[in-house]
Structures are given as C-alpha cells and as structure tokens.
Amino acid sequence: MINFNVPPYTGKEMDYIRQAVESQKICGDGQFTRKCNEWIEEKTKTRKCLLTTSCTHATELAALLSDIQPGDEVIMPAYTFVSTADAFVLRGAVPVFVDIRPDTMNLDETLIEGAITEKTKAIVPVHYAGVACEMDTIMDIAKRHGLVVIEDAAQGIMSSYKGKALGTFGEFGCFSFHETKNYSMGEGGALLIREEKDIEEAEIIREKGTNRSKYFRGQIDKYTWVNYGSSYLPSDMNAAYLYAQLEMAEEINDARMACWNRYYKNLTPLMEAGKIGLPVVPDGCVHNAHMFYIKTADLEERTRLIAFLKKNDIMAVFHYIPLHTAPAGQRFGRFHGQDIHTTKESERLLRLPMYYRLKVDVVDGICDKIKEFYQ
Ligand SMILES: *Cc1c(COP(=O)(O)O)cnc(C)c1O
C-alpha cells in the first residue's frame, strides 16, 4: 500500500526529545522552542516568530492582534481549510469568500477590491500547495484601503514570492507543523510578526494575558495579568521533534522537489494530450513541493480514478469542500460574486502521494497506473 502521507521523521527527533526531558523544562518556551523560533526568523527574515500549538491558533492570535470585532468582514477564498475562517468567526466576524484562480487555486486577486465594504477589516490570502498568491497586488489593495493582511501560509514554509518568504508580507503570517505538513511536530504552528509594535502584545496574548515573556528576559521582576489572552504555547518536547526537521529542511525540501518534478515530467504527456491538468507555478514563485495534484475532467472521472488507484494500492485523495457550501459556511459567511471556479476546480482536483522519503521509482509506478487509467 502506498500511503498518501507519512509524517516526516529524520532520526534525530528522539534524541532531541530526550534532551528536552532531561533538561527538566518541558513546558513552553524552552530551549527547543527558542531554537525553532530563531531558525524560522533567520530563514524567513521575519522580525519575530512565535511557535504556537497550531496554525489554527496562530490565526486566532492574528485575529486578536488585528482587533477583529463582531460584524467585521474578512476576505478569503472558500477553497481552504476550515481554520482560515474559524479564527475570525470566533471573533464574530463574517468571512467573505471570493472566487479562486483556476491555475493556482489561490484567491483571485482581481476580485478582492469589489468585495471590500466599509466593514472590511482584513484580507486572508491562502498560499495553496505552497504556491504564492499574487502578493504585490494584494499588498497594494490592503495599503490603499487600510486593511490588515494575515497570510495563511500553513502550507508555505520554505516557499517564496519574488525572493521573499511566504508569511512575511502581511502584518501576520501563520505556519502549520501538523503531521501532514512538510515539517512537523505532531500538532503545532507558528505566528510570524512583521511589525515591532505587535510583538509585545502577541507575547502577552500567547501567554494567557500575562507579561511572563518579559519576566523571563529579566526586563521586569514579577509578572502579572495585563490583558486578555489564552494558552498558545506548545510543549518543548514537541518543539524538539520539529527542530530535528528544521535542521534538515533543505534536504527534506530537495527530496520532495525531486518527487514533484518526477510527477510533473511523467504526467506532462497526459496534460499535452488534454486528458488532465497539472499544477501551475507562476513566474516569481518558488514553491516547496508541499503537494502534487492533477485535475481530472470532472467529479465523476475523479471518483473513478480514486477507486482505480485504490484497487492498485495507491492512496490518492481529494481536498477541500468549498466553505460556502458547508453548513457553517452558510451560517457564518457569504460568497461575494459568482462561484465560477471554486466548486468546479475543487471537484477536479486529486492529490497524489507526497512525503519525505517517497521514492522516485514509486512515483514512476503511480504515474504508470494513471497512464493506464487514461488509455
Ligand atoms: C493545515 C492547514 C491549516 C491548519 O493547520 P493546523 O496546524 O492543523 O491548525 C490551516 N490552513 C491551511 C491552508 C492548512 O493547510
């Protein structure tokens, strides 16, 4: 059986977890959390990174820091994971969904401006498959309308747009280290902060509304409750697992890219014959091989292909059900304009096995089966 995903494991994780345990400091903000934060800051060139318990929580933190209020509107694609919307719905805000581009599956930047009302507070671009949204246009719109940009870069670590790391364009960027992502700690994430002015408040909200981070740095001699907050710190044992992978980030990225490129090369003839669609990576975007997908003619063909691959012990899976068609999406959000591509393209998309340590000859075998299906 060829699994769709296998969580990344480099071999050093257990050693680092043991070190965390033996240091007798296994709560949040221990040595490994610090190392992960510093690694991400250096790699992405962001001002500040704070490890969190998930990308969902990083987005919640960003919503709190952006002072999102009940009735505020937040523009985002409907083709995304529920967390993108949840973080804002929890604040009483209304997700306003705009259609996606069929080439990248990212929100169509040309539709954003038409969705802006006087209630709009933020734009949340989602970098699907680690391929960047059109950030120049999005940042320009945000600037002209005074909107906050919160990037859902859950899939985007190690990716860039015109040489700049994803997650570092908006006021806030959110990474995920869930076991399905390129680098993992089981459950976990990170908040990237662009502006100096937001750092202290972020530290406070992440630490239950206390100024404990300042206390640990010796800047004050006792800590106290100074604001609302929650608990968004991961255990240092989880951070230890992640650090082992961040140390090998280039190697993991290269291995994934080799598989991605092999899929692309093997399947190009089927695309040229007009049978399937392949991912599009626009100029200026460097991606991280988070995902390899193909597009079938329609939903019916996709269902048959999934069954065919499964019969051949290959696990291939579809992805998001557009949020505006889900019960909670209908209750909490609204779709602005027409759903021309979101539903149609989501029904065609099929994700193929992709993980660190997937072998290129296994990729060849999967591609052979897909070719067989289309013969
Ligand atoms: C995985 C993912 C999330 C959620 O990440 P968690 O760390 O599981 O909270 C959010 N948005 C997108 C686009 C994702 O792919």
Short mmCIF file of C-alpha atoms and ligand atoms in Angstrom, two decimals:
data_model
loop_
_atom_site.label_atom_id
_atom_site.label_comp_id
_atom_site.label_asym_id
_atom_site.label_seq_id
_atom_site.Cartn_x
_atom_site.Cartn_y
_atom_site.Cartn_z
CA MET A 1 0.00 0.00 0.00
CA ILE A 2 1.36 3.44 -0.93
CA ASN A 3 0.11 5.89 1.68
CA PHE A 4 -0.97 9.37 0.78
CA ASN A 5 1.11 10.86 3.62
CA VAL A 6 3.80 9.64 6.02
CA PRO A 7 4.77 12.08 8.82
CA PRO A 8 8.34 13.34 8.41
CA TYR A 9 10.96 11.72 10.60
CA THR A 10 14.71 12.33 10.27
CA GLY A 11 16.11 10.12 13.04
CA LYS A 12 17.28 12.82 15.44
CA GLU A 13 13.87 13.56 16.95
CA MET A 14 14.06 11.04 19.82
CA ASP A 15 17.47 12.32 20.85
CA TYR A 16 16.24 15.91 20.98
CA ILE A 17 13.07 14.93 22.85
CA ARG A 18 15.27 13.12 25.39
CA GLN A 19 17.37 16.26 25.76
CA ALA A 20 14.23 18.30 26.39
CA VAL A 21 13.07 15.81 29.01
CA GLU A 22 16.46 15.67 30.72
CA SER A 23 16.66 19.45 30.88
CA GLN A 24 13.62 19.22 33.19
CA LYS A 25 11.94 22.03 31.32
CA ILE A 26 9.30 20.55 29.10
CA CYS A 27 6.71 23.36 29.16
CA GLY A 28 6.57 26.12 26.55
CA ASP A 29 9.41 28.43 25.54
CA GLY A 30 12.22 26.05 26.48
CA GLN A 31 15.47 25.60 24.58
CA PHE A 32 13.99 23.88 21.51
CA THR A 33 11.13 26.34 21.12
CA ARG A 34 13.73 29.11 21.15
CA LYS A 35 15.84 27.31 18.57
CA CYS A 36 12.85 26.81 16.27
CA ASN A 37 11.83 30.47 16.58
CA GLU A 38 15.34 31.65 15.77
CA TRP A 39 15.67 29.23 12.87
CA ILE A 40 12.41 30.46 11.33
CA GLU A 41 13.33 34.12 11.92
CA GLU A 42 16.65 33.65 10.18
CA LYS A 43 15.28 31.53 7.33
CA THR A 44 12.31 33.77 6.53
CA LYS A 45 13.94 37.07 7.55
CA THR A 46 10.87 37.95 9.59
CA ARG A 47 11.12 40.24 12.58
CA LYS A 48 9.63 37.80 15.07
CA CYS A 49 8.44 34.19 15.13
CA LEU A 50 6.46 32.64 17.98
CA LEU A 51 5.85 28.91 17.95
CA THR A 52 2.22 28.03 18.66
CA THR A 53 0.11 24.95 19.33
CA SER A 54 -1.25 25.00 15.75
CA CYS A 55 -1.70 27.13 12.67
CA THR A 56 -5.33 27.49 13.71
CA HIS A 57 -4.15 29.06 16.97
CA ALA A 58 -1.62 31.26 15.18
CA THR A 59 -4.50 32.58 13.05
CA GLU A 60 -6.64 33.12 16.17
CA LEU A 61 -3.77 35.10 17.68
CA ALA A 62 -3.52 37.16 14.49
CA ALA A 63 -7.27 37.86 14.62
CA LEU A 64 -6.98 39.03 18.25
CA LEU A 65 -3.93 41.17 17.45
CA SER A 66 -5.77 42.71 14.49
CA ASP A 67 -8.61 43.68 16.84
CA ILE A 68 -11.22 41.91 14.71
CA GLN A 69 -14.68 42.80 16.09
CA PRO A 70 -18.18 41.33 15.67
CA GLY A 71 -19.61 42.29 12.28
CA ASP A 72 -16.22 42.97 10.70
CA GLU A 73 -15.70 41.37 7.29
CA VAL A 74 -12.67 39.34 6.29
CA ILE A 75 -11.98 38.49 2.64
CA MET A 76 -10.68 34.98 1.92
CA PRO A 77 -11.08 32.13 -0.58
CA ALA A 78 -13.77 29.47 0.03
CA TYR A 79 -11.33 26.86 -1.21
CA THR A 80 -9.39 26.49 2.05
CA PHE A 81 -9.28 24.61 5.33
CA VAL A 82 -11.92 25.47 7.95
CA SER A 83 -9.33 27.07 10.27
CA THR A 84 -8.87 30.04 7.94
CA ALA A 85 -12.48 31.03 8.58
CA ASP A 86 -12.86 29.69 12.15
CA ALA A 87 -10.28 32.07 13.62
CA PHE A 88 -12.38 35.05 12.50
CA VAL A 89 -15.82 33.54 13.08
CA LEU A 90 -14.76 33.06 16.73
CA ARG A 91 -14.40 36.85 16.93
CA GLY A 92 -17.88 37.33 15.46
CA ALA A 93 -16.54 38.40 12.08
CA VAL A 94 -18.03 37.44 8.70
CA PRO A 95 -15.88 35.54 6.20
CA VAL A 96 -16.49 36.99 2.72
CA PHE A 97 -15.46 34.41 0.16
CA VAL A 98 -14.21 35.36 -3.29
CA ASP A 99 -13.64 33.05 -6.21
CA ILE A 100 -10.28 31.40 -6.88
CA ARG A 101 -7.98 31.40 -9.90
CA PRO A 102 -8.23 28.07 -11.73
CA ASP A 103 -4.47 27.97 -12.36
CA THR A 104 -3.13 28.17 -8.78
CA MET A 105 -6.34 27.54 -6.76
CA ASN A 106 -5.47 30.75 -4.84
CA LEU A 107 -7.91 33.60 -4.30
CA ASP A 108 -8.31 35.72 -7.44
CA GLU A 109 -6.62 38.99 -6.56
CA THR A 110 -8.64 40.86 -9.20
CA LEU A 111 -11.87 40.12 -7.29
CA ILE A 112 -10.76 41.41 -3.89
CA GLU A 113 -11.39 45.11 -4.42
CA GLY A 114 -15.00 44.52 -5.49
CA ALA A 115 -15.67 42.63 -2.25
CA ILE A 116 -14.50 45.45 0.00
CA THR A 117 -17.18 47.26 2.02
CA GLU A 118 -16.88 49.74 4.88
CA LYS A 119 -16.94 46.77 7.26
CA THR A 120 -13.93 45.04 5.67
CA LYS A 121 -11.01 44.73 8.10
CA ALA A 122 -8.66 42.13 6.66
CA ILE A 123 -7.61 40.04 3.66
CA VAL A 124 -6.51 36.46 4.28
CA PRO A 125 -4.61 35.02 1.32
CA VAL A 126 -4.08 31.24 1.48
CA HIS A 127 -0.97 30.01 -0.34
CA TYR A 128 -2.39 26.74 -1.63
CA ALA A 129 0.12 23.91 -2.12
CA GLY A 130 2.89 26.30 -1.07
CA VAL A 131 2.44 28.36 -4.26
CA ALA A 132 2.21 32.08 -3.54
CA CYS A 133 -0.82 34.29 -4.06
CA GLU A 134 -0.22 37.46 -6.12
CA MET A 135 1.20 39.35 -3.16
CA ASP A 136 2.20 42.61 -4.91
CA THR A 137 -1.41 43.21 -5.92
CA ILE A 138 -2.82 42.09 -2.57
CA MET A 139 -0.47 44.28 -0.52
CA ASP A 140 -1.23 47.26 -2.76
CA ILE A 141 -5.00 46.81 -2.27
CA ALA A 142 -4.54 46.43 1.50
CA LYS A 143 -2.46 49.58 1.68
CA ARG A 144 -4.90 51.69 -0.32
CA HIS A 145 -7.89 50.53 1.76
CA GLY A 146 -6.19 50.39 5.16
CA LEU A 147 -6.71 46.64 5.58
CA VAL A 148 -4.70 44.14 7.58
CA VAL A 149 -3.20 41.18 5.69
CA ILE A 150 -2.98 37.86 7.54
CA GLU A 151 -1.33 35.16 5.43
CA ASP A 152 -2.49 31.59 5.85
CA ALA A 153 0.92 30.15 4.99
CA ALA A 154 0.10 26.80 6.65
CA GLN A 155 1.48 25.03 3.57
CA GLY A 156 4.02 27.69 2.67
CA ILE A 157 7.17 27.35 4.76
CA MET A 158 10.29 27.41 2.50
CA SER A 159 8.28 28.96 -0.35
CA SER A 160 8.77 32.47 -1.66
CA TYR A 161 7.28 35.17 -3.88
CA LYS A 162 9.78 37.34 -5.79
CA GLY A 163 12.52 36.22 -3.43
CA LYS A 164 10.63 36.97 -0.18
CA ALA A 165 9.43 34.20 2.14
CA LEU A 166 5.70 33.48 2.33
CA GLY A 167 4.28 34.51 5.68
CA THR A 168 6.39 37.71 5.80
CA PHE A 169 4.30 40.01 3.56
CA GLY A 170 1.29 40.65 5.77
CA GLU A 171 1.22 42.04 9.31
CA PHE A 172 0.95 38.39 10.34
CA GLY A 173 1.82 35.06 8.76
CA CYS A 174 0.74 31.63 10.01
CA PHE A 175 2.62 28.34 9.52
CA SER A 176 1.43 24.81 10.33
CA PHE A 177 3.51 21.93 11.65
CA HIS A 178 0.68 19.41 11.65
CA GLU A 179 1.79 15.89 10.74
CA THR A 180 0.50 16.37 7.19
CA LYS A 181 2.81 19.34 6.53
CA ASN A 182 6.39 19.38 5.19
CA TYR A 183 7.86 19.82 8.68
CA SER A 184 6.00 18.58 11.69
CA MET A 185 5.72 18.46 15.46
CA GLY A 186 2.52 16.39 15.50
CA GLU A 187 0.32 19.40 16.17
CA GLY A 188 1.86 22.85 16.03
CA GLY A 189 2.33 26.09 14.18
CA ALA A 190 3.97 29.48 14.23
CA LEU A 191 2.98 33.13 14.11
CA LEU A 192 5.23 35.45 12.09
CA ILE A 193 5.08 39.10 13.10
CA ARG A 194 6.14 41.84 10.70
CA GLU A 195 5.95 44.92 12.93
CA GLU A 196 7.89 45.65 16.10
CA LYS A 197 4.79 47.24 17.66
CA ASP A 198 2.84 43.95 17.64
CA ILE A 199 5.47 41.77 19.31
CA GLU A 200 4.85 42.56 22.97
CA GLU A 201 1.07 42.19 22.71
CA ALA A 202 1.50 38.90 20.82
CA GLU A 203 3.72 37.55 23.60
CA ILE A 204 1.15 38.60 26.19
CA ILE A 205 -1.91 37.10 24.47
CA ARG A 206 0.00 33.87 23.75
CA GLU A 207 0.88 33.60 27.49
CA LYS A 208 -2.64 33.83 28.98
CA GLY A 209 -2.62 37.62 29.01
CA THR A 210 0.46 37.87 31.22
CA ASN A 211 3.80 39.60 30.70
CA ARG A 212 5.68 36.44 31.57
CA SER A 213 7.94 36.62 28.47
CA LYS A 214 9.28 39.97 29.68
CA TYR A 215 9.81 38.47 33.12
CA PHE A 216 11.81 35.56 31.68
CA ARG A 217 14.04 38.02 29.83
CA GLY A 218 14.69 39.80 33.13
CA GLN A 219 13.03 43.01 31.94
CA ILE A 220 10.64 43.11 34.92
CA ASP A 221 10.93 41.49 38.35
CA LYS A 222 7.48 39.94 38.62
CA TYR A 223 4.86 39.04 36.08
CA THR A 224 1.17 39.76 36.19
CA TRP A 225 -2.11 39.68 34.28
CA VAL A 226 -2.09 42.63 31.86
CA ASN A 227 -4.54 41.74 29.06
CA TYR A 228 -6.92 39.06 27.78
CA GLY A 229 -5.20 36.02 26.41
CA SER A 230 -5.09 32.28 26.00
CA SER A 231 -2.55 29.48 26.04
CA TYR A 232 -0.90 29.11 22.66
CA LEU A 233 2.49 27.69 23.70
CA PRO A 234 3.48 24.23 22.57
CA SER A 235 5.40 21.89 24.87
CA ASP A 236 9.17 21.96 24.36
CA MET A 237 9.03 18.20 23.63
CA ASN A 238 7.02 18.94 20.50
CA ALA A 239 9.42 21.71 19.53
CA ALA A 240 12.30 19.22 19.93
CA TYR A 241 10.65 16.96 17.33
CA LEU A 242 10.28 19.90 14.95
CA TYR A 243 13.83 21.18 15.41
CA ALA A 244 15.29 17.89 14.16
CA GLN A 245 13.50 18.53 10.86
CA LEU A 246 14.22 22.23 10.58
CA GLU A 247 17.92 21.36 10.82
CA MET A 248 17.43 19.18 7.73
CA ALA A 249 14.98 21.48 5.99
CA GLU A 250 16.96 21.78 2.75
CA GLU A 251 17.38 18.03 2.44
CA ILE A 252 13.68 17.40 3.08
CA ASN A 253 12.76 20.12 0.59
CA ASP A 254 15.10 18.70 -2.08
CA ALA A 255 13.68 15.18 -1.64
CA ARG A 256 10.11 16.46 -2.01
CA MET A 257 11.04 18.58 -5.04
CA ALA A 258 12.61 15.54 -6.72
CA CYS A 259 9.29 13.67 -6.39
CA TRP A 260 7.26 16.68 -7.51
CA ASN A 261 9.42 17.19 -10.60
CA ARG A 262 9.24 13.49 -11.42
CA TYR A 263 5.43 13.52 -11.24
CA TYR A 264 5.35 16.60 -13.43
CA LYS A 265 7.69 15.16 -16.06
CA ASN A 266 5.98 11.76 -16.16
CA LEU A 267 2.49 13.25 -16.45
CA THR A 268 3.25 16.04 -18.92
CA PRO A 269 2.30 13.86 -21.95
CA LEU A 270 -1.19 13.30 -20.44
CA MET A 271 -1.55 17.04 -19.96
CA GLU A 272 -0.40 17.71 -23.52
CA ALA A 273 -2.94 15.18 -24.76
CA GLY A 274 -5.61 17.23 -22.98
CA LYS A 275 -6.53 14.42 -20.55
CA ILE A 276 -5.51 16.02 -17.25
CA GLY A 277 -4.49 19.35 -15.74
CA LEU A 278 -1.24 19.88 -13.84
CA PRO A 279 -0.26 22.46 -11.19
CA VAL A 280 0.79 25.92 -12.34
CA VAL A 281 3.62 27.77 -10.61
CA PRO A 282 3.62 31.40 -11.80
CA ASP A 283 6.86 33.28 -12.55
CA GLY A 284 8.46 34.66 -9.42
CA CYS A 285 7.05 31.89 -7.21
CA VAL A 286 9.35 29.31 -5.67
CA HIS A 287 7.32 26.51 -4.13
CA ASN A 288 8.13 23.81 -1.58
CA ALA A 289 6.58 20.70 -3.17
CA HIS A 290 4.00 20.57 -0.40
CA MET A 291 1.55 18.84 -2.70
CA PHE A 292 1.29 17.25 -6.10
CA TYR A 293 -2.14 17.26 -7.67
CA ILE A 294 -3.69 16.56 -11.02
CA LYS A 295 -7.05 17.70 -12.37
CA THR A 296 -9.42 15.23 -13.95
CA ALA A 297 -12.15 16.17 -16.42
CA ASP A 298 -14.83 16.25 -13.72
CA LEU A 299 -16.06 14.81 -10.43
CA GLU A 300 -17.25 11.57 -11.97
CA GLU A 301 -13.89 10.84 -13.59
CA ARG A 302 -12.09 11.71 -10.36
CA THR A 303 -14.23 9.27 -8.38
CA ARG A 304 -13.41 6.51 -10.86
CA LEU A 305 -9.69 7.33 -10.78
CA ILE A 306 -9.57 7.29 -6.96
CA ALA A 307 -11.23 3.85 -6.97
CA PHE A 308 -8.88 2.58 -9.70
CA LEU A 309 -5.78 3.75 -7.79
CA LYS A 310 -7.10 2.33 -4.53
CA LYS A 311 -7.59 -1.05 -6.19
CA ASN A 312 -3.92 -0.78 -7.11
CA ASP A 313 -2.94 0.04 -3.51
CA ILE A 314 -2.33 3.73 -4.16
CA MET A 315 -3.99 6.23 -1.83
CA ALA A 316 -4.95 9.41 -3.66
CA VAL A 317 -7.31 11.91 -2.06
CA PHE A 318 -9.39 14.95 -2.94
CA HIS A 319 -9.23 18.12 -0.89
CA TYR A 320 -11.41 20.93 0.44
CA ILE A 321 -15.16 21.06 0.10
CA PRO A 322 -15.61 24.81 -0.55
CA LEU A 323 -16.52 26.51 2.73
CA HIS A 324 -19.53 28.43 1.37
CA THR A 325 -21.24 25.12 0.59
CA ALA A 326 -20.73 23.74 4.13
CA PRO A 327 -23.41 24.25 6.83
CA ALA A 328 -21.19 26.53 8.96
CA GLY A 329 -20.04 28.45 5.90
CA GLN A 330 -23.65 29.20 5.00
CA ARG A 331 -24.42 30.25 8.56
CA PHE A 332 -21.39 32.45 9.21
CA GLY A 333 -20.16 33.64 5.83
CA ARG A 334 -21.18 34.77 2.38
CA PHE A 335 -19.84 34.39 -1.14
CA HIS A 336 -19.20 37.64 -2.95
CA GLY A 337 -19.82 37.48 -6.69
CA GLN A 338 -20.08 34.26 -8.65
CA ASP A 339 -18.63 30.86 -7.90
CA ILE A 340 -17.24 30.22 -11.36
CA HIS A 341 -14.11 28.25 -10.49
CA THR A 342 -14.17 27.36 -6.78
CA THR A 343 -16.59 24.43 -6.90
CA LYS A 344 -15.72 23.28 -10.40
CA GLU A 345 -11.96 23.17 -9.86
CA SER A 346 -12.23 21.67 -6.36
CA GLU A 347 -14.23 18.78 -7.85
CA ARG A 348 -11.49 18.07 -10.41
CA LEU A 349 -8.51 18.16 -8.06
CA LEU A 350 -6.86 14.93 -6.93
CA ARG A 351 -3.79 14.84 -4.65
CA LEU A 352 -1.20 12.12 -5.19
CA PRO A 353 1.08 10.55 -2.53
CA MET A 354 3.73 13.03 -1.41
CA TYR A 355 6.01 12.81 1.60
CA TYR A 356 9.66 12.97 2.62
CA ARG A 357 11.26 9.58 1.80
CA LEU A 358 8.79 8.82 -1.01
CA LYS A 359 10.98 7.19 -3.65
CA VAL A 360 11.07 8.45 -7.24
CA ASP A 361 10.63 4.94 -8.61
CA VAL A 362 7.44 4.65 -6.57
CA VAL A 363 6.36 7.94 -8.19
CA ASP A 364 7.09 6.32 -11.57
CA GLY A 365 4.84 3.38 -10.65
CA ILE A 366 1.99 5.69 -9.61
CA CYS A 367 2.29 7.62 -12.87
CA ASP A 368 2.22 4.36 -14.87
CA LYS A 369 -1.10 3.47 -13.22
CA ILE A 370 -2.54 6.88 -14.02
CA LYS A 371 -1.47 6.47 -17.65
CA GLU A 372 -3.07 3.03 -17.69
CA PHE A 373 -6.33 4.55 -16.43
CA TYR A 374 -6.37 7.07 -19.26
CA GLN A 375 -5.56 4.56 -22.01
C1 LIG B 1 -3.15 22.58 7.69
C2 LIG B 1 -3.82 23.87 7.41
C3 LIG B 1 -4.35 24.67 8.43
C4 LIG B 1 -4.45 24.22 9.86
O1 LIG B 1 -3.24 23.94 10.45
P1 LIG B 1 -3.23 23.33 11.95
O2 LIG B 1 -1.78 23.46 12.33
O3 LIG B 1 -3.69 21.93 11.85
O4 LIG B 1 -4.11 24.17 12.79
C5 LIG B 1 -4.89 25.89 8.09
N1 LIG B 1 -4.92 26.33 6.83
C6 LIG B 1 -4.43 25.59 5.81
C7 LIG B 1 -4.48 26.14 4.42
C8 LIG B 1 -3.88 24.34 6.07
O5 LIG B 1 -3.41 23.61 5.05
#
